[in-house]
Coordinates of C-alpha atoms in Angstrom, one line a residue:
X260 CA 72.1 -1.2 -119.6
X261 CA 68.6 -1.3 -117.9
X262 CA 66.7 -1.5 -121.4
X263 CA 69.3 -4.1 -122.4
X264 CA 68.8 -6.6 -119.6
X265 CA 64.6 -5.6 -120.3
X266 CA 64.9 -6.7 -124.3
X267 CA 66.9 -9.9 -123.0
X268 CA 64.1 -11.0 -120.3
X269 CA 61.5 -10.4 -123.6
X270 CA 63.3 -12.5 -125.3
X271 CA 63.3 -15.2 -123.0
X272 CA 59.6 -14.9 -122.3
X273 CA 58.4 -14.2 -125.6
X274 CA 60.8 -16.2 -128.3
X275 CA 59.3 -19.9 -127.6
X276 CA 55.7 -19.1 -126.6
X277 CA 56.0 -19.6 -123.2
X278 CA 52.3 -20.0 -121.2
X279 CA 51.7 -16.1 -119.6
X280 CA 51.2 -17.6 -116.6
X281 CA 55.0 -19.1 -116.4
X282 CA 56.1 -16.3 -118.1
X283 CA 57.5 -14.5 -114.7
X284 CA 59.0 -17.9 -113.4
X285 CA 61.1 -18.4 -116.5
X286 CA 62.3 -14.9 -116.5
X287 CA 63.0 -14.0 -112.6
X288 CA 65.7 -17.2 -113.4
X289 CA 67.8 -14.6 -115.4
X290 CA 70.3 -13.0 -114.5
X291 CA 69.1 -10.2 -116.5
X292 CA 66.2 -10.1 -114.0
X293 CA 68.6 -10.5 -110.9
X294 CA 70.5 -7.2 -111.6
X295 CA 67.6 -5.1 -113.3
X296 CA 66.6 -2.4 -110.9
X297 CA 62.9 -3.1 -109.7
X298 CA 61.4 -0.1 -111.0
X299 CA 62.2 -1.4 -114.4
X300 CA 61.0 -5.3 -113.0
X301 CA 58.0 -3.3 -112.9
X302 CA 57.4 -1.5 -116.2
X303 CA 59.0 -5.1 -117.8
X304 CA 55.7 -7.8 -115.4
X305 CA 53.4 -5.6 -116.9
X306 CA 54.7 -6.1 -120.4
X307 CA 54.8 -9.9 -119.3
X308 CA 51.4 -9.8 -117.7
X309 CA 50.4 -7.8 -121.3
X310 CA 48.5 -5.8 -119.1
X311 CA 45.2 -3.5 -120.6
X312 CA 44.0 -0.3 -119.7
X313 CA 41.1 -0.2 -117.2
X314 CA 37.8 0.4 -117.3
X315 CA 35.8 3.5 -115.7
X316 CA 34.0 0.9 -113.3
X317 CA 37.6 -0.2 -111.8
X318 CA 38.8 3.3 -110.7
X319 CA 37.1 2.7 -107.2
X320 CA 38.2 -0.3 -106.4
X321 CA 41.6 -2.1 -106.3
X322 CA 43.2 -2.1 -109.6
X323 CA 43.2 -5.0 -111.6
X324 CA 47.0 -5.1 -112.3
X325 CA 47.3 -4.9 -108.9
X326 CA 45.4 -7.7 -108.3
X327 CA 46.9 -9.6 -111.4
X328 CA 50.6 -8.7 -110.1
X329 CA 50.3 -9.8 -106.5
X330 CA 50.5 -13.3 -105.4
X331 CA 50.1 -13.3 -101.7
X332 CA 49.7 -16.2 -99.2
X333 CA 46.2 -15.4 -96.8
X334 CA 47.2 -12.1 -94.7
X335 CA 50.3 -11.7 -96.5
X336 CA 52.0 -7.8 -96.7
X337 CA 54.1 -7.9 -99.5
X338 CA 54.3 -5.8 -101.6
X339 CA 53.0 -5.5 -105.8
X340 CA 55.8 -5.1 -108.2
X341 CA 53.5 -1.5 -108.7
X342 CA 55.2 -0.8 -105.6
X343 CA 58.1 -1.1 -107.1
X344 CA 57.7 2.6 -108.9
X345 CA 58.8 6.1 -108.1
X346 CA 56.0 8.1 -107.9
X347 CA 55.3 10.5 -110.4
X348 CA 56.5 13.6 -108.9
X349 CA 59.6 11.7 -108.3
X350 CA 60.3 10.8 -111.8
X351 CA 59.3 14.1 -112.7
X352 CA 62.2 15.9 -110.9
X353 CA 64.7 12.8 -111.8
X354 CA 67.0 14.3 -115.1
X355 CA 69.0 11.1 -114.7
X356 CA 66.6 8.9 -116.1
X357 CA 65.9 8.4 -119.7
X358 CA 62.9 10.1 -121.1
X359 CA 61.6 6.8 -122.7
X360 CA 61.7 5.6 -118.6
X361 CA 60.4 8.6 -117.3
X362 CA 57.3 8.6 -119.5
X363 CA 56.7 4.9 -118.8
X364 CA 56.4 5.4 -115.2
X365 CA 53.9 8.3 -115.9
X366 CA 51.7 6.6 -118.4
X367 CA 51.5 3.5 -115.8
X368 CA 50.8 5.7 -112.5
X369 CA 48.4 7.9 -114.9
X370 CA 46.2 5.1 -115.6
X371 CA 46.4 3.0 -112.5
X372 CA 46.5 5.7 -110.0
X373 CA 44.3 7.9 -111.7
X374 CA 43.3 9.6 -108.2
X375 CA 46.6 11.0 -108.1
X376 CA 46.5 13.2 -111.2
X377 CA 47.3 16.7 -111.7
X378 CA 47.5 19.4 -114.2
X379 CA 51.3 19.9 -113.5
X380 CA 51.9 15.9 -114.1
X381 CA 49.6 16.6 -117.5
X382 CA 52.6 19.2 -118.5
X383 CA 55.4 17.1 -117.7
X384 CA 53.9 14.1 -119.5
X385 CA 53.9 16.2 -122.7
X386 CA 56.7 17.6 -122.2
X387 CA 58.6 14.1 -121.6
X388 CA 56.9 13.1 -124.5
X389 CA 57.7 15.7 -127.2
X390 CA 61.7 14.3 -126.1
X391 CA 60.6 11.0 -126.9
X392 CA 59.2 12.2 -130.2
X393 CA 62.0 14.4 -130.7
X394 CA 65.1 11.8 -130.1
X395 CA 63.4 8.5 -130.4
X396 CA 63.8 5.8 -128.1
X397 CA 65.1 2.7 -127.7
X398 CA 63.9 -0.6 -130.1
X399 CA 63.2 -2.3 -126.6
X400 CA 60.2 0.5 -125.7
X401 CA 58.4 -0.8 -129.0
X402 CA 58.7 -4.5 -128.0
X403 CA 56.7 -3.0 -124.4
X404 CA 54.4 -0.9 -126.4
X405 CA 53.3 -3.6 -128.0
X406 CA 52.4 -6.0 -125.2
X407 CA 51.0 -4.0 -123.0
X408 CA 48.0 -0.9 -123.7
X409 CA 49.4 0.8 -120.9
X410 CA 52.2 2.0 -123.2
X411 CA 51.3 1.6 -126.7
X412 CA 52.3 4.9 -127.7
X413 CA 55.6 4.0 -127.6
X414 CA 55.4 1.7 -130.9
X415 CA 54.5 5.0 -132.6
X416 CA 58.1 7.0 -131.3
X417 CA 61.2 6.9 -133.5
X418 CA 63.9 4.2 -132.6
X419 CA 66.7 6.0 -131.4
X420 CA 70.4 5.2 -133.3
X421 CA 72.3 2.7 -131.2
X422 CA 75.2 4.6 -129.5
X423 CA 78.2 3.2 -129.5
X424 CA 79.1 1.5 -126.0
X425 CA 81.5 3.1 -124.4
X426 CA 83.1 1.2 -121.4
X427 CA 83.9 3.4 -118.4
X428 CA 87.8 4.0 -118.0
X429 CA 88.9 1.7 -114.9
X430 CA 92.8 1.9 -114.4
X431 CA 94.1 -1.6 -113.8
X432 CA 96.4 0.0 -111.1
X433 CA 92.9 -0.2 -108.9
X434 CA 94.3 -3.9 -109.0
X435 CA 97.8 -2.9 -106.8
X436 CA 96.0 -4.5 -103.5
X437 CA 97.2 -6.6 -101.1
X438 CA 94.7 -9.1 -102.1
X439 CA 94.7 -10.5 -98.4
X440 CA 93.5 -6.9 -96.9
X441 CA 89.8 -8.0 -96.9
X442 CA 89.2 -4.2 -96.9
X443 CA 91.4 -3.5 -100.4
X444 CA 89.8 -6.3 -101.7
X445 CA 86.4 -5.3 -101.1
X446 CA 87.5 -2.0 -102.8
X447 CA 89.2 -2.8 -105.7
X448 CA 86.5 -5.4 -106.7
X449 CA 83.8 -2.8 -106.3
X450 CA 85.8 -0.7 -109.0
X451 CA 87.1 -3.2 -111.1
X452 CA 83.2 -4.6 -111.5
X453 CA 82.1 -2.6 -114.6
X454 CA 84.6 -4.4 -116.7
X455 CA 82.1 -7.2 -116.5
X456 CA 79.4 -6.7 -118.3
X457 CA 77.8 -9.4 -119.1
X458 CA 74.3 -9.9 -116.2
X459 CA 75.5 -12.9 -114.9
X460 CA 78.9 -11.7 -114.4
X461 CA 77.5 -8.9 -112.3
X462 CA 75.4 -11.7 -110.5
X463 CA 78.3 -13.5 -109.8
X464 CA 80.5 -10.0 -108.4
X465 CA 77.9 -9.0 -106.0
X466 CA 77.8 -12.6 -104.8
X467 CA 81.6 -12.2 -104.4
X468 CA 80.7 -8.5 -102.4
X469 CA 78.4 -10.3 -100.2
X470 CA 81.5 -12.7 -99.0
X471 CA 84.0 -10.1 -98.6
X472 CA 82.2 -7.9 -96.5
X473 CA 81.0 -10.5 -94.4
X474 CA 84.3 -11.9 -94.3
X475 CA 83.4 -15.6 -95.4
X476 CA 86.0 -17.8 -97.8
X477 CA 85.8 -16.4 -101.2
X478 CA 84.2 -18.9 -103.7
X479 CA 84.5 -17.8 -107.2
X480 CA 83.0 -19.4 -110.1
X481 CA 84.3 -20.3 -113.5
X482 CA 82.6 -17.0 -114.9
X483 CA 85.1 -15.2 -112.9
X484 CA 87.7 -16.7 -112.7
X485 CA 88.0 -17.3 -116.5
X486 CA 87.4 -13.4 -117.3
X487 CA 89.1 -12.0 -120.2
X488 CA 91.0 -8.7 -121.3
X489 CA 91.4 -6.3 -118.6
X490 CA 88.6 -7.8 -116.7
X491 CA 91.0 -10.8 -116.3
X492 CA 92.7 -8.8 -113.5
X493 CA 89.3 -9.8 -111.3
X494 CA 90.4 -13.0 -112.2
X495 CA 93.9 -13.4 -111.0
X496 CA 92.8 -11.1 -108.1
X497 CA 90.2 -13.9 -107.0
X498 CA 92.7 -16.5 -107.8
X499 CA 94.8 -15.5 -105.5
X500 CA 92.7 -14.6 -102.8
X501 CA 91.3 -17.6 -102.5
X502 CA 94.1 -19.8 -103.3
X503 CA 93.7 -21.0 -106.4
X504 CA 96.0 -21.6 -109.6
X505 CA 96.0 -18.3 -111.5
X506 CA 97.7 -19.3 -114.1
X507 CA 95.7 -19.0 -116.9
X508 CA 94.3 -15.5 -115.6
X509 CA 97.9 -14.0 -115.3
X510 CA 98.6 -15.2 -118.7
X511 CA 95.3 -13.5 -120.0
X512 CA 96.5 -10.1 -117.9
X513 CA 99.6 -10.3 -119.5
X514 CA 97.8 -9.2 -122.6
X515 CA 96.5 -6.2 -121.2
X516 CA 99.4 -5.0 -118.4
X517 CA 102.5 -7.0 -118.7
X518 CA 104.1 -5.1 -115.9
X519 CA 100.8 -5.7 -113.4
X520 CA 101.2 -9.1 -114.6
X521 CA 105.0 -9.8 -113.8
X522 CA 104.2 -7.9 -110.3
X523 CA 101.4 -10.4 -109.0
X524 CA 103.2 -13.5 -110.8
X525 CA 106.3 -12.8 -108.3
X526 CA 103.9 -12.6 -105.5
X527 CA 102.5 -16.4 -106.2
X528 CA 106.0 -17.3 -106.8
X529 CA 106.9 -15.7 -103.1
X530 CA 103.8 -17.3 -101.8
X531 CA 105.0 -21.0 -103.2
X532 CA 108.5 -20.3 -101.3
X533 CA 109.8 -19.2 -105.2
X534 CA 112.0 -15.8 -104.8
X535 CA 113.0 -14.5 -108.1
X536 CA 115.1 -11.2 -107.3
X537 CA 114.7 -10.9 -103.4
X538 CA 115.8 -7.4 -104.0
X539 CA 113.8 -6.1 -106.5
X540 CA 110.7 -7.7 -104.1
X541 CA 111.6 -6.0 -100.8
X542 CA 112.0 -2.4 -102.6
X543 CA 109.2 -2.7 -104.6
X544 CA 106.7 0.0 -103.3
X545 CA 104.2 1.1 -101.2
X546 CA 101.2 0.3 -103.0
X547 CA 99.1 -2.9 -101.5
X548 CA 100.7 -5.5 -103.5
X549 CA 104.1 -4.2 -103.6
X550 CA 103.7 -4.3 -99.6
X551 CA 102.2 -8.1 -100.0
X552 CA 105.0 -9.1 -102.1
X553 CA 107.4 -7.9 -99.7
X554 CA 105.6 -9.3 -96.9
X555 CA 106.0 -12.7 -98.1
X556 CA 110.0 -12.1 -99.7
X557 CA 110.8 -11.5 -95.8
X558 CA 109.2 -14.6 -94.9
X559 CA 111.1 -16.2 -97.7
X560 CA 114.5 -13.7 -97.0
X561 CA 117.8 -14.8 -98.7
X562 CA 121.3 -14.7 -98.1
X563 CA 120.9 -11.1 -99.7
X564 CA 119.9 -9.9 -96.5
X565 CA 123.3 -10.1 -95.2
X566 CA 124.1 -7.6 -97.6
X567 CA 121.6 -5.3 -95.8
X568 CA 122.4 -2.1 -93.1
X569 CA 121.4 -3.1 -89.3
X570 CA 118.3 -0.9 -90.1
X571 CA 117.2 -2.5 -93.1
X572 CA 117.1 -5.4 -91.2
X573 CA 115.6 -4.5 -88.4
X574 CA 112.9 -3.4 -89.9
X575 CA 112.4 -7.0 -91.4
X576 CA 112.1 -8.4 -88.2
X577 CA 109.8 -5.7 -87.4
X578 CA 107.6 -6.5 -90.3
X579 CA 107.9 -10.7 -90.0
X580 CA 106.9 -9.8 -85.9
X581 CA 103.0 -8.4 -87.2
X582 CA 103.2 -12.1 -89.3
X583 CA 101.2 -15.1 -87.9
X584 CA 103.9 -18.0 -88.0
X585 CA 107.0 -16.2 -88.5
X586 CA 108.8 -16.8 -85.0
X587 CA 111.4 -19.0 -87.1
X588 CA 112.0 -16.4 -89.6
X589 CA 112.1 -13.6 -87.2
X590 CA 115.0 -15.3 -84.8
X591 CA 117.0 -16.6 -87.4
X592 CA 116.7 -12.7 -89.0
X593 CA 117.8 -11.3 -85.4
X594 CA 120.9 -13.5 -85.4
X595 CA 121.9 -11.7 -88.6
X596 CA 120.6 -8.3 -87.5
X597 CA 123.4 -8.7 -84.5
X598 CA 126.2 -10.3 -86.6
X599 CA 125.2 -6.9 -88.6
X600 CA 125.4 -4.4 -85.7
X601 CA 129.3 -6.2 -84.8
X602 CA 130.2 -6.0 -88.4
X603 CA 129.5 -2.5 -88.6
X604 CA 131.3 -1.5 -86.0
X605 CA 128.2 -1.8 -83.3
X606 CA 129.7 -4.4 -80.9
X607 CA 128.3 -3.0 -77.9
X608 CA 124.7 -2.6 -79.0
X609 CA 124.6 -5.9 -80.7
X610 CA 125.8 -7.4 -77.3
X611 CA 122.8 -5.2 -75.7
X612 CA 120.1 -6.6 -78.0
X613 CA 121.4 -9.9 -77.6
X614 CA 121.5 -10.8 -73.5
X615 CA 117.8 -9.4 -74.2
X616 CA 116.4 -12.3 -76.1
X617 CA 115.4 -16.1 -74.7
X618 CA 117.0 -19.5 -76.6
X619 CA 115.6 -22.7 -77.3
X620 CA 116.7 -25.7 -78.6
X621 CA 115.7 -24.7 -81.9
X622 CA 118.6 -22.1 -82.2
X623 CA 121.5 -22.2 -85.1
X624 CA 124.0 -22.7 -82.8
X625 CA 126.5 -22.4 -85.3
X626 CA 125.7 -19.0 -86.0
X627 CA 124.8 -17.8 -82.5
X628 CA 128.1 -19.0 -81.1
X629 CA 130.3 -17.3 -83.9
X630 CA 128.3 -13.9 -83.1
X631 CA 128.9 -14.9 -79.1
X632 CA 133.1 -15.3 -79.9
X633 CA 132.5 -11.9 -82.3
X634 CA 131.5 -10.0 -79.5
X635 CA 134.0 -11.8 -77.1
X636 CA 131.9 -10.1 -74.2
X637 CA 131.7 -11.1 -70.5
X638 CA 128.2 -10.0 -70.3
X639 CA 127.3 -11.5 -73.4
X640 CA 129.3 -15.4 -71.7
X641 CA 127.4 -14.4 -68.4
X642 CA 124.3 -14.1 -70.5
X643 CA 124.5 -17.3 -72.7
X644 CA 125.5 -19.4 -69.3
X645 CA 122.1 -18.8 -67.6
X646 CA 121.0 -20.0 -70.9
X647 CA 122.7 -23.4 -71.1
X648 CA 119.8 -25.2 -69.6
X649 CA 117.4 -24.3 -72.6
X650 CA 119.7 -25.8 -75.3
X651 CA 119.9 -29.6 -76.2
X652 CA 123.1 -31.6 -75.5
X653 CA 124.3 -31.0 -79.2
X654 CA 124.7 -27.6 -78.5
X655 CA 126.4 -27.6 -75.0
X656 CA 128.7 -30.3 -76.3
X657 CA 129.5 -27.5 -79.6
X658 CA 130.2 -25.3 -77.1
X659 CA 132.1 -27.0 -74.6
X660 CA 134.7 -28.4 -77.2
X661 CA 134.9 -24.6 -79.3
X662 CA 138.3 -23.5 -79.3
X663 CA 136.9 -20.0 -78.7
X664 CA 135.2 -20.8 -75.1
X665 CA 136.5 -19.8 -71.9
X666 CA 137.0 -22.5 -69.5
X667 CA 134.1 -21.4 -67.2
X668 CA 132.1 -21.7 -70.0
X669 CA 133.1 -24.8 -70.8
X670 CA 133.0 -26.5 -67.4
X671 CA 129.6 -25.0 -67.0
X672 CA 128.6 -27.3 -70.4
X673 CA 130.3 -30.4 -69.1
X674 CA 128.9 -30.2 -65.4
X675 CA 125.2 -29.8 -67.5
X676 CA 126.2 -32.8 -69.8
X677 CA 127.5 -35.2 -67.3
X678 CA 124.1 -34.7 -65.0
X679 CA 122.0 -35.6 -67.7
X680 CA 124.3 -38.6 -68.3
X681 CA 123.0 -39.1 -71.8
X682 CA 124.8 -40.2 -74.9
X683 CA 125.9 -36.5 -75.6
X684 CA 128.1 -37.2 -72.2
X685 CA 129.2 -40.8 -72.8
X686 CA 131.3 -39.4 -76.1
X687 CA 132.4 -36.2 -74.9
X688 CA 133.2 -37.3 -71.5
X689 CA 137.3 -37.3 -71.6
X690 CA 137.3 -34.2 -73.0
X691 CA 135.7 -32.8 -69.3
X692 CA 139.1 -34.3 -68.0
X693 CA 141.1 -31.6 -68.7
X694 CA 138.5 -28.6 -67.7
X695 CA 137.4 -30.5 -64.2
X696 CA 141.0 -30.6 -63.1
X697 CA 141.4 -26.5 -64.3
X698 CA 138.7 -25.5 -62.4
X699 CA 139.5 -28.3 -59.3
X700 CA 136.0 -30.3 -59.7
X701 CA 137.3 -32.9 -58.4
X702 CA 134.5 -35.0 -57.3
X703 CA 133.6 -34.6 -61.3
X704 CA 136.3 -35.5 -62.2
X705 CA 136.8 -38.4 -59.6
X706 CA 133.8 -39.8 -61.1
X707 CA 134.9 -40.2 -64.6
X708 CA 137.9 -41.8 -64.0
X709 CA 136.4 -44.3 -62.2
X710 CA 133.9 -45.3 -64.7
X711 CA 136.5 -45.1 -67.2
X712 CA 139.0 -47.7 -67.0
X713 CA 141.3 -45.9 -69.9
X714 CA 141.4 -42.3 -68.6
X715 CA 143.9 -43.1 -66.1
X716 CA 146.3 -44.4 -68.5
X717 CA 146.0 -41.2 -70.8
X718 CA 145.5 -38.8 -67.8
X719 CA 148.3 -39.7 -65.3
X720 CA 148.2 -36.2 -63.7
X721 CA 144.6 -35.3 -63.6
X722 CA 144.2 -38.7 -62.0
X723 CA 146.9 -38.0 -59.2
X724 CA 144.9 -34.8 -58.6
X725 CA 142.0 -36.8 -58.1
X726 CA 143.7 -38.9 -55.9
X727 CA 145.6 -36.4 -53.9

């Protein structure tokens, strides 16, 4: 890979007779250049620089390529691209390395740091070299050779057959992350990166590193988010992360893992409020994106839930609890987790769990008052009526005119209703007739037969108790 992004910086320096002195500007633009390792930037400027061998009268002072390499403001410590280098006992000991590499870095040190010589490094050169000799090297080390002295031996070494390339293995089910975990993500990129092969594809995935671990917004650019065979799992994988349309890329994975395809597509749909088979999303797995997709089919739950054991539900609302934004979710869930518990047989622990929790106007009154006439509980009625006075007049006039409400109950609503005197109490005001004179509120009552000049008439008895 390293003498494949060398021959394409060559070419770029070499194919339209660029001047030597822009030779390293044009090049260092590359993306070839961006992701070479700088030993090899090294052996590659002094092929650009078409650097020569030294004279005798040079080897006590500063080299010249060292002088040629380096451009330094006054008092400036950077460092040469030289520097760049293993040393030779380094390179020596380093098996990993091509032979064609290893020798390279020999030759240069041998004739620029001739100081540094020994006997042993002599040895190891041949050696290196008979390999060369022996298995040939790459057509890139001849393009070198010839523009630099330093290595001109190479032009005289066999060209090695081309291998075939042979793309490491990744298993797409790397790809089964919760692609909001910032930690998966960071993960799964990392291993699904050699499916990119292509230098400025690399460029763009370490950029992509770079905001992940330092936890910025992810901004992916066409080259990655337009990927292709099983690299276009990175693409839907960014698409999603960042919230953009993955479409096309799940189409393109399709090609490659229909299944891994279908699983991410349901988790867009869940995302976009879509739920497909609420089941089949909730029971998925425990991989990261089967825990993602049920994540968001909670937030999106179904009347399927109701179908669901006490526990099951439970531990929805445990799950929709650890969720930013889910209080709505989460108390409409607990109404159903109680309705649950009663239908189950669990009346007396659904009544439990219930006098625990607060109300507010926002409740489904509907629902919570058929649960409250399920449980038909005087602890659960005491409960509810230290409630009262968080729940807007719609619901304390539901309640107060439910055929399933005890009279204290009731009179507590209309007492509630006729101090706020608001509309709520204007239209439900004859119907606190009958409960006032049950539970002998007679001043209460008093008062809405005076301001109602036709409750008299259609409450003759109420209004001689009033008048008693």
């Amino acid at each position: 890979m390293q003498e494949e992004h060398m021959a394409n910086c060559l070419e770029i320096a070499f194919k339209h007779n660029i001047p030597k002195q822009q030779r390293k500007a044009r090049v260092a633009k590359s993306p070839d250049w961006q992701i070479m390792d700088k030993s090899w930037r090294s052996i590659l400027t002094i092929a650009l620089d078409e650097l020569e061998i030294p004279g005798d009268d040079e080897d006590n002072n500063i080299s010249r390529p060292n002088r040629m390499m380096r451009r330094r403001g006054r008092g400036s410590a950077g460092k040469s691209s030289l520097d760049w280098l293993p040393s030779s006992e380094e390179i020596t000991s380093d098996s990993s390395a091509t032979a064609a590499y290893r020798l390279a870095v020999l030759l240069i040190n041998k004739q620029l740091k001739r100081g540094e010589w020994t006997d042993d490094l002599t040895a190891a050169e041949n050696a290196i070299r008979e390999t060369c000799l022996t298995t040939g090297v790459d057509k890139v080390w001849h393009q070198i050779g010839e523009k630099t002295a330093l290595l001109a031996q190479f032009v005289g070494f066999p060209v090695a057959k081309k291998k075939s390339k042979t793309k490491k293995k990744v298993s797409l089910s790397v790809a089964k992350i919760d692609v909001f975990d910032n930690e998966q993500l960071g993960q799964a990129i990392s291993q699904l990166s050699s499916l990119c092969g292509d230098a400025a594809q690399q460029i763009a995935i370490q950029k992509i590193q770079s905001q992940i671990s330092s936890r910025r917004n992810i901004e992916a650019g066409e080259s990655l988010l337009s990927l292709t065979g099983d690299a276009s799992v990175i693409s839907v994988i960014l698409a999603i992360a960042s919230g953009l349309d993955s479409q096309q890329a799940l189409k393109e994975l399709a090609k490659s893992d229909k299944e891994l395809a279908a699983q991410f597509q349901d988790l867009v749909d869940l995302i976009n409020g879509k739920v497909n088979d609420w089941n089949k999303s909730i029971n998925a797995g425990e991989d990261g994106l089967s825990k993602a997709r049920r994540r968001f089919a909670w937030l999106n739950f179904t009347d399927e839930v109701e179908k669901l054991s006490p526990s099951e539900i439970l531990a929805g609302i445990e799950l929709l609890e650890t969720i930013p934004n889910s209080q709505s979710q989460v108390q409409n869930l607990k109404w159903i987790h109680l309705s649950a518990l009663a239908a189950s047989g669990k009346s007396e622990d659904a009544a439990e769990t219930l006098v625990t929790y607060s109300l507010d106007n926002a409740i489904d009154i509907d629902n919570l008052y058929q649960l409250v006439s399920q449980l038909n509980s005087p602890a659960v009625e005491d409960w509810l009526k230290s409630q009262l006075n968080l729940l807007d007049e719609g619901a304390l006039v539901y309640i107060a005119q439910h055929e399933t409400s005890s009279l204290a109950l009731k009179n507590e609503c209309f007492k509630m209703l006729q101090d706020s005197g608001g509309e709520a109490w204007e239209e439900s005001s004859v119907a606190a007739i009958a409960v006032f004179a049950q539970k002998l509120e007679l001043r209460r009552l008093s008062k809405i037969l005076t301001n109602n000049d036709l409750a008299p008439m259609s409450h003759p008895h109420e209004t001689l108790l009033s008048y008693h």
